[in-house]
Tab-separated table of C-alpha atoms and ligand atoms in Angstrom:
chain	number	residue	atom	x	y	z
E	500	UNK	CA	136.192	162.054	25.288
E	501	UNK	CA	137.498	158.486	25.014
E	502	UNK	CA	135.970	155.419	23.462
E	503	UNK	CA	136.640	152.227	21.566
E	504	UNK	CA	134.143	151.338	18.851
E	505	UNK	CA	134.564	148.059	16.966
E	506	UNK	CA	131.993	146.681	14.551
E	507	UNK	CA	133.677	144.716	11.750
E	508	UNK	CA	130.548	143.116	10.239
E	509	UNK	CA	129.682	144.159	6.683
E	510	UNK	CA	125.954	144.958	6.753
E	511	UNK	CA	123.820	144.568	3.632
E	512	UNK	CA	120.254	145.712	4.299
E	513	UNK	CA	117.212	145.773	2.003
E	514	UNK	CA	114.623	143.759	0.169
E	515	UNK	CA	116.167	141.019	-2.035
E	516	UNK	CA	119.620	141.897	-0.712
E	517	UNK	CA	120.908	138.306	-1.033
E	518	UNK	CA	119.858	138.056	-4.649
E	519	UNK	CA	121.476	141.419	-5.465
E	520	UNK	CA	124.746	140.508	-3.747
E	521	UNK	CA	125.112	136.793	-4.435
E	522	UNK	CA	128.773	137.098	-5.465
E	523	UNK	CA	129.638	137.933	-1.832
E	524	UNK	CA	129.506	134.217	-0.977
E	525	UNK	CA	132.456	133.520	-3.287
E	526	UNK	CA	134.719	135.498	-0.935
E	527	UNK	CA	134.406	133.058	1.966
E	528	UNK	CA	134.857	129.518	0.704
E	529	UNK	CA	133.534	126.846	-1.631
E	530	UNK	CA	131.097	124.831	0.460
E	531	UNK	CA	129.098	126.293	3.361
E	532	UNK	CA	127.223	124.516	6.102
E	533	UNK	CA	123.817	126.212	6.274
E	534	UNK	CA	122.505	126.163	9.853
E	535	UNK	CA	118.813	126.737	10.575
E	536	UNK	CA	115.990	125.890	12.943
E	537	UNK	CA	113.305	123.400	12.158
E	538	UNK	CA	111.128	125.206	9.615
E	539	UNK	CA	111.101	129.022	9.619
E	540	UNK	CA	114.144	129.438	7.308
E	541	UNK	CA	112.291	127.414	4.685
E	542	UNK	CA	108.899	129.061	5.215
E	543	UNK	CA	110.165	132.657	5.135
E	544	UNK	CA	112.008	132.167	1.824
E	545	UNK	CA	115.526	132.853	3.121
E	546	UNK	CA	116.807	129.317	2.592
E	547	UNK	CA	115.589	129.299	-1.033
E	548	UNK	CA	117.292	132.659	-1.663
E	549	UNK	CA	120.599	131.350	-0.283
E	550	UNK	CA	120.431	128.122	-2.264
E	551	UNK	CA	119.701	130.070	-5.441
E	552	UNK	CA	122.633	132.425	-4.778
E	553	UNK	CA	124.992	129.483	-4.174
E	554	UNK	CA	123.758	127.665	-7.297
E	555	UNK	CA	124.328	130.780	-9.405
E	556	UNK	CA	128.006	130.466	-8.504
E	557	UNK	CA	128.122	126.665	-8.793
E	558	UNK	CA	128.728	126.240	-5.063
E	559	UNK	CA	127.577	123.157	-3.186
E	560	UNK	CA	126.365	123.207	0.425
E	561	UNK	CA	125.304	121.043	3.356
E	562	UNK	CA	122.228	121.759	5.511
E	563	UNK	CA	121.823	121.276	9.274
E	564	UNK	CA	118.257	122.214	10.270
E	565	UNK	CA	118.225	120.923	13.837
E	566	UNK	CA	118.822	124.067	15.923
E	567	UNK	CA	116.319	124.349	18.786
E	568	UNK	CA	115.276	127.620	20.457
E	569	UNK	CA	117.799	128.485	23.219
E	570	UNK	CA	120.320	126.022	21.743
E	571	UNK	CA	122.268	123.787	24.106
E	572	UNK	CA	125.960	122.986	23.855
E	573	UNK	CA	124.942	119.448	22.749
E	574	UNK	CA	122.895	120.964	19.915
E	575	UNK	CA	125.985	122.869	18.722
E	576	UNK	CA	128.161	119.747	18.928
E	577	UNK	CA	125.689	117.862	16.710
E	578	UNK	CA	126.040	120.572	14.015
E	579	UNK	CA	129.818	120.469	14.494
E	580	UNK	CA	129.845	116.764	13.562
E	581	UNK	CA	128.064	117.633	10.297
E	582	UNK	CA	130.593	120.314	9.361
E	583	UNK	CA	133.509	117.932	9.959
E	584	UNK	CA	131.830	115.040	8.150
E	585	UNK	CA	131.103	117.106	5.033
E	586	UNK	CA	134.303	119.221	5.111
E	587	UNK	CA	132.494	122.566	4.840
E	588	UNK	CA	134.722	125.637	4.787
E	589	UNK	CA	132.330	128.377	5.949
E	590	UNK	CA	129.055	128.734	7.829
E	591	UNK	CA	125.786	130.485	6.952
E	592	UNK	CA	123.140	130.738	9.691
E	593	UNK	CA	119.546	131.649	8.933
E	594	UNK	CA	117.069	132.290	11.716
E	595	UNK	CA	116.361	133.974	14.927
E	596	UNK	CA	119.083	134.380	17.528
E	597	UNK	CA	119.145	130.645	18.210
E	598	UNK	CA	120.470	129.416	14.819
E	599	UNK	CA	122.718	132.482	14.499
E	600	UNK	CA	124.280	131.900	17.932
E	601	UNK	CA	124.635	128.151	17.280
E	602	UNK	CA	126.253	128.954	13.918
E	603	UNK	CA	128.803	131.287	15.531
E	604	UNK	CA	129.815	128.604	18.032
E	605	UNK	CA	130.104	125.978	15.270
E	606	UNK	CA	132.321	128.284	13.189
E	607	UNK	CA	134.567	128.802	16.223
E	608	UNK	CA	134.804	125.189	17.398
E	609	UNK	CA	135.311	123.859	13.848
E	610	UNK	CA	138.870	125.188	13.637
E	611	UNK	CA	140.143	124.480	17.160
E	612	UNK	CA	142.632	121.632	17.585
E	613	UNK	CA	141.183	120.769	20.976
E	614	UNK	CA	137.888	121.651	22.668
E	615	UNK	CA	137.956	121.747	26.466
E	616	UNK	CA	134.347	120.833	27.241
E	617	UNK	CA	134.736	121.690	30.931
E	618	UNK	CA	135.868	125.242	30.148
E	619	UNK	CA	133.967	125.983	26.957
E	620	UNK	CA	133.009	129.534	27.962
E	621	UNK	CA	136.362	130.611	29.409
E	622	UNK	CA	138.889	129.092	26.964
E	623	UNK	CA	140.984	131.656	25.082
E	624	UNK	CA	140.347	130.398	21.558
E	625	UNK	CA	143.435	130.985	19.456
E	626	UNK	CA	142.508	129.610	16.022
E	627	UNK	CA	140.495	131.873	13.700
E	628	UNK	CA	136.913	130.596	13.283
E	629	UNK	CA	135.563	129.615	9.875
E	630	UNK	CA	134.035	132.618	8.067
E	631	UNK	CA	130.488	133.120	9.316
E	632	UNK	CA	127.519	134.806	7.585
E	633	UNK	CA	124.267	135.686	9.410
E	634	UNK	CA	120.760	136.129	8.033
E	635	UNK	CA	118.220	137.173	10.692
E	636	UNK	CA	114.576	136.131	10.332
E	637	UNK	CA	113.427	137.720	13.608
E	638	UNK	CA	113.854	141.386	14.571
E	639	UNK	CA	115.173	141.298	18.106
E	640	UNK	CA	118.483	139.767	19.077
E	641	UNK	CA	120.800	141.761	16.821
E	642	UNK	CA	123.048	138.693	16.935
E	643	UNK	CA	123.914	139.288	13.265
E	644	UNK	CA	126.128	142.188	14.421
E	645	UNK	CA	127.465	140.969	17.779
E	646	UNK	CA	130.432	138.890	18.935
E	647	UNK	CA	128.252	136.897	21.333
E	648	UNK	CA	126.928	133.357	21.110
E	649	UNK	CA	124.440	132.653	23.898
E	650	UNK	CA	124.165	128.937	24.629
E	651	UNK	CA	122.218	126.925	27.173
E	652	UNK	CA	124.628	125.328	29.626
E	653	UNK	CA	122.656	122.404	31.066
E	654	UNK	CA	125.462	121.459	33.454
E	655	UNK	CA	125.287	124.835	35.192
E	656	UNK	CA	121.520	125.267	34.677
E	657	UNK	CA	121.796	128.627	32.927
E	658	UNK	CA	122.477	130.399	29.644
E	659	UNK	CA	126.094	131.398	29.092
E	660	UNK	CA	127.747	133.880	26.815
E	661	UNK	CA	130.537	132.720	24.535
E	662	UNK	CA	132.120	136.052	23.637
E	663	UNK	CA	135.041	136.495	21.285
E	664	UNK	CA	136.060	139.342	19.013
E	665	UNK	CA	136.408	136.866	16.126
E	666	UNK	CA	132.733	135.864	16.436
E	667	UNK	CA	131.425	138.964	14.669
E	668	UNK	CA	129.839	137.691	11.435
E	669	UNK	CA	131.753	138.574	8.262
E	670	UNK	CA	128.480	139.680	6.632
E	671	UNK	CA	124.931	140.222	7.838
E	672	UNK	CA	122.215	140.159	5.175
E	673	UNK	CA	119.076	141.858	6.514
E	674	UNK	CA	115.987	141.441	4.356
E	675	UNK	CA	112.764	142.591	6.080
E	676	UNK	CA	110.744	140.208	3.841
E	677	UNK	CA	111.907	137.294	5.998
E	678	UNK	CA	110.213	138.784	9.075
E	679	UNK	CA	106.899	139.614	7.400
E	680	UNK	CA	105.081	136.437	8.435
E	681	UNK	CA	106.367	136.285	12.002
E	682	UNK	CA	103.505	135.397	14.347
E	683	UNK	CA	102.375	138.261	16.590
E	684	UNK	CA	103.784	136.744	19.769
E	685	UNK	CA	107.301	136.281	18.322
E	686	UNK	CA	107.112	139.805	16.857
E	687	UNK	CA	106.395	141.272	20.303
E	688	UNK	CA	108.882	139.127	22.203
E	689	UNK	CA	111.707	139.954	19.816
E	690	UNK	CA	110.811	143.681	19.617
E	691	UNK	CA	110.988	143.807	23.418
E	692	UNK	CA	114.376	142.057	23.331
E	693	UNK	CA	115.658	144.733	20.932
E	694	UNK	CA	114.205	147.502	23.116
E	695	UNK	CA	115.805	145.951	26.180
E	696	UNK	CA	119.196	145.835	24.398
E	697	UNK	CA	118.914	149.535	23.561
E	698	UNK	CA	117.904	150.530	27.109
E	699	UNK	CA	120.447	148.292	28.849
E	700	UNK	CA	123.237	149.411	26.541
E	701	UNK	CA	122.372	153.055	27.191
E	702	UNK	CA	122.516	152.468	30.947
E	703	UNK	CA	125.556	150.166	30.910
E	704	UNK	CA	128.675	151.141	32.846
E	705	UNK	CA	130.514	150.747	29.522
E	706	UNK	CA	128.246	153.088	27.508
E	707	UNK	CA	130.076	155.748	25.458
E	708	UNK	CA	128.967	158.772	23.447
E	709	UNK	CA	129.218	156.651	20.328
E	710	UNK	CA	127.283	153.658	21.707
E	711	UNK	CA	124.589	155.988	23.082
E	712	UNK	CA	124.121	157.493	19.649
E	713	UNK	CA	123.279	154.021	18.368
E	714	UNK	CA	121.210	152.812	21.351
E	715	UNK	CA	119.297	156.112	21.482
E	716	UNK	CA	118.362	155.820	17.816
E	717	UNK	CA	117.218	152.225	18.355
E	718	UNK	CA	114.923	153.353	21.205
E	719	UNK	CA	113.521	156.241	19.167
E	720	UNK	CA	112.571	153.836	16.381
E	721	UNK	CA	111.188	151.043	18.571
E	722	UNK	CA	108.848	153.105	20.788
E	723	UNK	CA	106.450	154.164	17.985
E	724	UNK	CA	106.523	150.580	16.650
E	725	UNK	CA	105.530	149.202	20.081
E	726	UNK	CA	102.709	151.757	20.233
E	727	UNK	CA	101.434	150.529	16.867
E	728	UNK	CA	101.562	146.783	17.455
E	729	UNK	CA	98.346	145.086	18.492
E	730	UNK	CA	97.188	141.501	18.520
E	731	UNK	CA	94.403	141.785	15.952
E	732	UNK	CA	96.020	144.049	13.375
E	733	UNK	CA	98.527	142.760	10.783
E	734	UNK	CA	101.960	144.349	11.176
E	735	UNK	CA	102.540	146.862	8.331
E	736	UNK	CA	105.602	146.272	6.127
E	737	UNK	CA	107.207	149.586	7.051
E	738	UNK	CA	107.126	148.594	10.733
E	739	UNK	CA	108.761	145.248	9.885
E	740	UNK	CA	111.610	147.145	8.207
E	741	UNK	CA	111.951	149.582	11.111
E	742	UNK	CA	112.026	146.794	13.701
E	743	UNK	CA	114.697	144.893	11.778
E	744	UNK	CA	116.808	148.048	11.454
E	745	UNK	CA	116.355	149.007	15.113
E	746	UNK	CA	117.132	145.510	16.331
E	747	UNK	CA	120.361	145.658	14.325
E	748	UNK	CA	121.186	149.002	16.015
E	749	UNK	CA	120.479	147.394	19.398
E	750	UNK	CA	122.926	144.628	18.496
E	751	UNK	CA	125.614	147.140	17.478
E	752	UNK	CA	125.075	148.931	20.801
E	753	UNK	CA	125.381	145.842	23.035
E	754	UNK	CA	128.419	144.702	21.049
E	755	UNK	CA	130.141	147.806	22.505
E	756	UNK	CA	128.693	147.832	26.026
E	757	UNK	CA	127.322	144.384	26.902
E	758	UNK	CA	123.885	143.983	28.466
E	759	UNK	CA	123.054	144.573	32.143
E	760	UNK	CA	121.366	142.793	35.037
E	761	UNK	CA	118.064	142.465	33.104
E	762	UNK	CA	119.570	139.897	30.728
E	763	UNK	CA	121.428	138.125	33.535
E	764	UNK	CA	118.168	137.805	35.484
E	765	UNK	CA	116.087	136.864	32.456
E	766	UNK	CA	118.230	133.808	31.711
E	767	UNK	CA	116.885	131.953	34.784
E	768	UNK	CA	113.285	132.770	33.828
E	769	UNK	CA	113.997	131.219	30.425
E	770	UNK	CA	115.955	128.243	31.752
E	771	UNK	CA	113.691	127.275	34.658
E	772	UNK	CA	110.295	128.725	33.652
E	773	UNK	CA	110.546	128.375	29.887
E	774	UNK	CA	109.713	132.057	29.407
E	775	UNK	CA	110.741	133.396	25.979
E	776	UNK	CA	114.035	135.333	26.049
E	777	UNK	CA	112.638	138.708	24.945
E	778	UNK	CA	109.609	138.424	27.206
E	779	UNK	CA	111.838	137.498	30.163
E	780	UNK	CA	113.630	140.840	29.695
E	781	UNK	CA	110.311	142.654	29.256
E	782	UNK	CA	108.950	141.287	32.524
E	783	UNK	CA	111.954	142.707	34.411
E	784	UNK	CA	112.510	145.950	32.504
E	785	UNK	CA	110.159	148.348	34.350
E	786	UNK	CA	111.413	147.503	37.831
E	787	UNK	CA	115.010	147.679	36.586
E	788	UNK	CA	114.303	151.197	35.255
E	789	UNK	CA	112.809	152.120	38.653
E	790	UNK	CA	115.889	150.696	40.402
E	791	UNK	CA	118.205	152.848	38.246
E	792	UNK	CA	115.924	155.884	38.670
E	793	UNK	CA	115.959	155.604	42.471
E	794	UNK	CA	119.762	155.636	42.488
E	795	UNK	CA	120.642	157.813	39.490
E	796	UNK	CA	117.641	159.734	38.088
E	797	UNK	CA	119.692	161.680	35.522
E	798	UNK	CA	120.399	158.493	33.532
E	799	UNK	CA	116.680	157.844	33.177
E	800	UNK	CA	115.908	161.505	32.478
E	801	UNK	CA	118.290	161.348	29.502
E	802	UNK	CA	116.362	158.406	28.061
E	803	UNK	CA	112.999	160.110	28.650
E	804	UNK	CA	114.269	163.265	26.937
E	805	UNK	CA	115.378	161.233	23.924
E	806	UNK	CA	111.885	159.780	23.700
E	807	UNK	CA	110.086	163.081	24.299
E	808	UNK	CA	108.554	161.751	27.496
E	809	UNK	CA	108.114	163.468	30.841
E	810	UNK	CA	107.658	160.656	33.283
E	811	UNK	CA	109.113	157.184	33.714
E	812	UNK	CA	105.521	155.922	34.006
E	813	UNK	CA	104.948	156.932	30.342
E	814	UNK	CA	107.746	154.621	29.254
E	815	UNK	CA	106.657	151.860	31.633
E	816	UNK	CA	103.099	151.870	30.313
E	817	UNK	CA	104.379	151.184	26.767
E	818	UNK	CA	106.306	148.167	28.022
E	819	UNK	CA	103.558	146.947	30.375
E	820	UNK	CA	100.924	146.836	27.642
E	821	UNK	CA	102.889	144.064	25.892
E	822	UNK	CA	104.261	142.113	28.816
E	823	UNK	CA	102.725	138.963	30.205
E	824	UNK	CA	103.805	135.899	32.139
E	825	UNK	CA	102.024	133.034	33.743
E	826	UNK	CA	104.009	130.911	36.181
E	827	UNK	CA	104.356	130.371	39.902
E	828	UNK	CA	107.636	131.038	41.610
E	829	UNK	CA	108.851	130.469	45.179
E	830	UNK	CA	111.060	132.607	47.384
E	831	UNK	CA	113.648	129.829	47.271
E	832	UNK	CA	113.716	129.939	43.459
E	833	UNK	CA	114.152	133.723	43.458
E	834	UNK	CA	117.126	133.391	45.826
E	835	UNK	CA	118.693	130.796	43.510
E	836	UNK	CA	118.159	132.982	40.402
E	837	UNK	CA	119.519	136.073	42.193
E	838	UNK	CA	122.618	134.123	43.174
E	839	UNK	CA	123.164	133.084	39.553
E	840	UNK	CA	122.669	136.639	38.233
E	841	UNK	CA	124.975	138.440	40.629
E	842	UNK	CA	128.193	136.777	39.416
E	843	UNK	CA	127.735	137.549	35.711
E	844	UNK	CA	129.516	140.003	33.409
E	845	UNK	CA	126.152	141.649	32.803
E	846	UNK	CA	125.807	142.338	36.551
E	847	UNK	CA	129.259	143.932	36.484
E	848	UNK	CA	128.089	146.223	33.655
E	849	UNK	CA	125.163	147.447	35.733
E	850	UNK	CA	125.310	150.814	37.406
E	851	UNK	CA	124.675	151.311	40.250
E	852	UNK	CA	126.089	147.880	41.150
E	853	UNK	CA	123.196	145.736	42.356
E	854	UNK	CA	123.432	143.783	45.614
E	855	UNK	CA	121.853	140.365	46.093
E	856	UNK	CA	118.875	142.098	47.768
E	857	UNK	CA	118.521	144.606	44.910
E	858	UNK	CA	118.304	141.737	42.416
E	859	UNK	CA	115.845	139.872	44.612
E	860	UNK	CA	113.720	143.001	44.892
E	861	UNK	CA	113.612	143.463	41.112
E	862	UNK	CA	112.454	139.840	40.724
E	863	UNK	CA	109.862	140.102	43.506
E	864	UNK	CA	108.382	143.417	42.405
E	865	UNK	CA	108.393	142.387	38.702
E	866	UNK	CA	106.614	139.137	39.482
E	867	UNK	CA	104.227	140.842	41.949
E	868	UNK	CA	105.364	138.862	44.998
R	1368	NAP	P1	114.689	131.905	18.177
R	1368	NAP	O1	114.892	131.152	19.442
R	1368	NAP	O2	115.783	131.935	17.201
R	1368	NAP	O3	113.376	131.396	17.458
R	1368	NAP	C1	112.138	131.351	18.180
R	1368	NAP	C2	111.047	130.792	17.281
R	1368	NAP	O4	110.794	131.706	16.212
R	1368	NAP	C3	111.415	129.454	16.641
R	1368	NAP	O5	110.316	128.593	16.782
R	1368	NAP	C4	111.637	129.812	15.172
R	1368	NAP	O6	111.295	128.755	14.283
R	1368	NAP	C5	110.687	130.973	15.004
R	1368	NAP	N1	110.997	131.861	13.874
R	1368	NAP	C6	112.200	132.427	13.568
R	1368	NAP	N2	112.078	133.204	12.462
R	1368	NAP	C7	110.786	133.109	12.055
R	1368	NAP	C8	110.042	133.656	10.949
R	1368	NAP	N3	110.598	134.516	10.095
R	1368	NAP	N4	108.739	133.324	10.840
R	1368	NAP	C9	108.143	132.473	11.731
R	1368	NAP	N5	108.790	131.921	12.783
R	1368	NAP	C10	110.097	132.239	12.944
R	1368	NAP	O7	114.229	133.400	18.587
R	1368	NAP	P2	115.013	134.756	18.879
R	1368	NAP	O8	114.215	135.468	19.898
R	1368	NAP	O9	115.354	135.453	17.622
R	1368	NAP	O10	116.402	134.292	19.532
R	1368	NAP	C11	116.507	134.020	20.909
R	1368	NAP	C12	117.915	133.540	21.197
R	1368	NAP	O11	118.865	134.565	20.869
R	1368	NAP	C13	118.104	133.232	22.666
R	1368	NAP	O12	118.876	132.052	22.816
R	1368	NAP	C14	118.854	134.448	23.185
R	1368	NAP	O13	119.616	134.171	24.348
R	1368	NAP	C15	119.721	134.798	21.996
R	1368	NAP	N6	120.230	136.186	21.949
R	1368	NAP	C16	121.460	136.376	21.421
R	1368	NAP	C17	122.011	137.652	21.375
R	1368	NAP	C18	123.396	137.819	20.810
R	1368	NAP	O14	123.937	138.919	20.759
R	1368	NAP	N7	124.039	136.761	20.346
R	1368	NAP	C19	121.310	138.750	21.844
R	1368	NAP	C20	120.037	138.527	22.379
R	1368	NAP	C21	119.502	137.237	22.409
R	1368	NAP	P3	112.411	127.687	13.736
R	1368	NAP	O15	112.889	126.944	14.948
R	1368	NAP	O16	111.642	126.874	12.774
R	1368	NAP	O17	113.504	128.506	13.119
R	1369	FE	FE1	118.654	139.630	24.285
């Protein structure tokens, strides 16, 4: 057996975990820039908890609350101006994957002597980023435990992955209370994102015994949660905690293996059709599983065995009950999206390696064309 497993983030999980561990902030600097989206960090109570923790230790802070969903490079550069202007020495991001990913990029760019805007995603960044702390308020991306920052690259009309070993957060504080008032739709979309991470990681070319232990556990936790979620019933607190934990496991798994063609294909549905990130993966997941099954059934059988299921259809029906989309798409658009997906790292992680026609087929059959 051979594997490399690297996960340097300190994880602090539990209700009121920021309040109980407020001295942690003293280890990373004197004045953080807090990065959030428009309103959820305030509404869910996380921002107040952070401010209280900083005040307890007489630390000042600056707030940037302008991160948009699927943040663009321009959005990150705006936050970067704030950090330079106010001379902050570490970064705290509160939110879904969007503020956390924007925060990672800000912490990285803040210390570089020169930023090559034409090669932002391929530069070998040599300076250590500012210390970065992540506080998730959705249960889906697992970004609090990954080295990835996914940004919208308007110039190339896609989402790109800024990946660097130094982008792992120093600490992730996971408090399920922050996810308790998530609207149903965001709960589903993000749960499907986490499920997709676990499945893709398990099937990735780079999967190892160790990563499969983590991705398998994430799947085992998420399936009963998906079975219990329904539009008209409030989400019980124990399910909130399980989803947050499982989404973290999904993040740990993809940090080792990367994602696969599902994520690469989903980015175009988000960029061009404005479909939510998690839902974009959900729409494609069943036909991706069928594609893998047709070429390598043992991989899928292993997943079904883990989940105590007999048939792939059993797993598909759990996904299908939550998936919906509502947009028109042309053959020309599908060819463009397939072209974009095939040259990604995620495509290279996919086994068996998909051809242009395989990718096109997954799009067409997923979107019922
Ligand atoms: P998001 O884009 O961060 O947020 C979506 C919406 O949810 C926003 O309107 C946000 O409001 C709201 N929201 C967040 N927390 C909430 C709460 N507790 N209560 C009510 N509303 C809340 O959503 P996300 O799905 O978590 O993140 C998606 C992004 O993560 C995508 O860009 C995706 O590519 C990326 N991603 C990254 C990784 C990685 O490893 N780095 C992995 C997968 C996905 P506010 O705007 O007011 O905050
Ligand atoms: Fe994702």
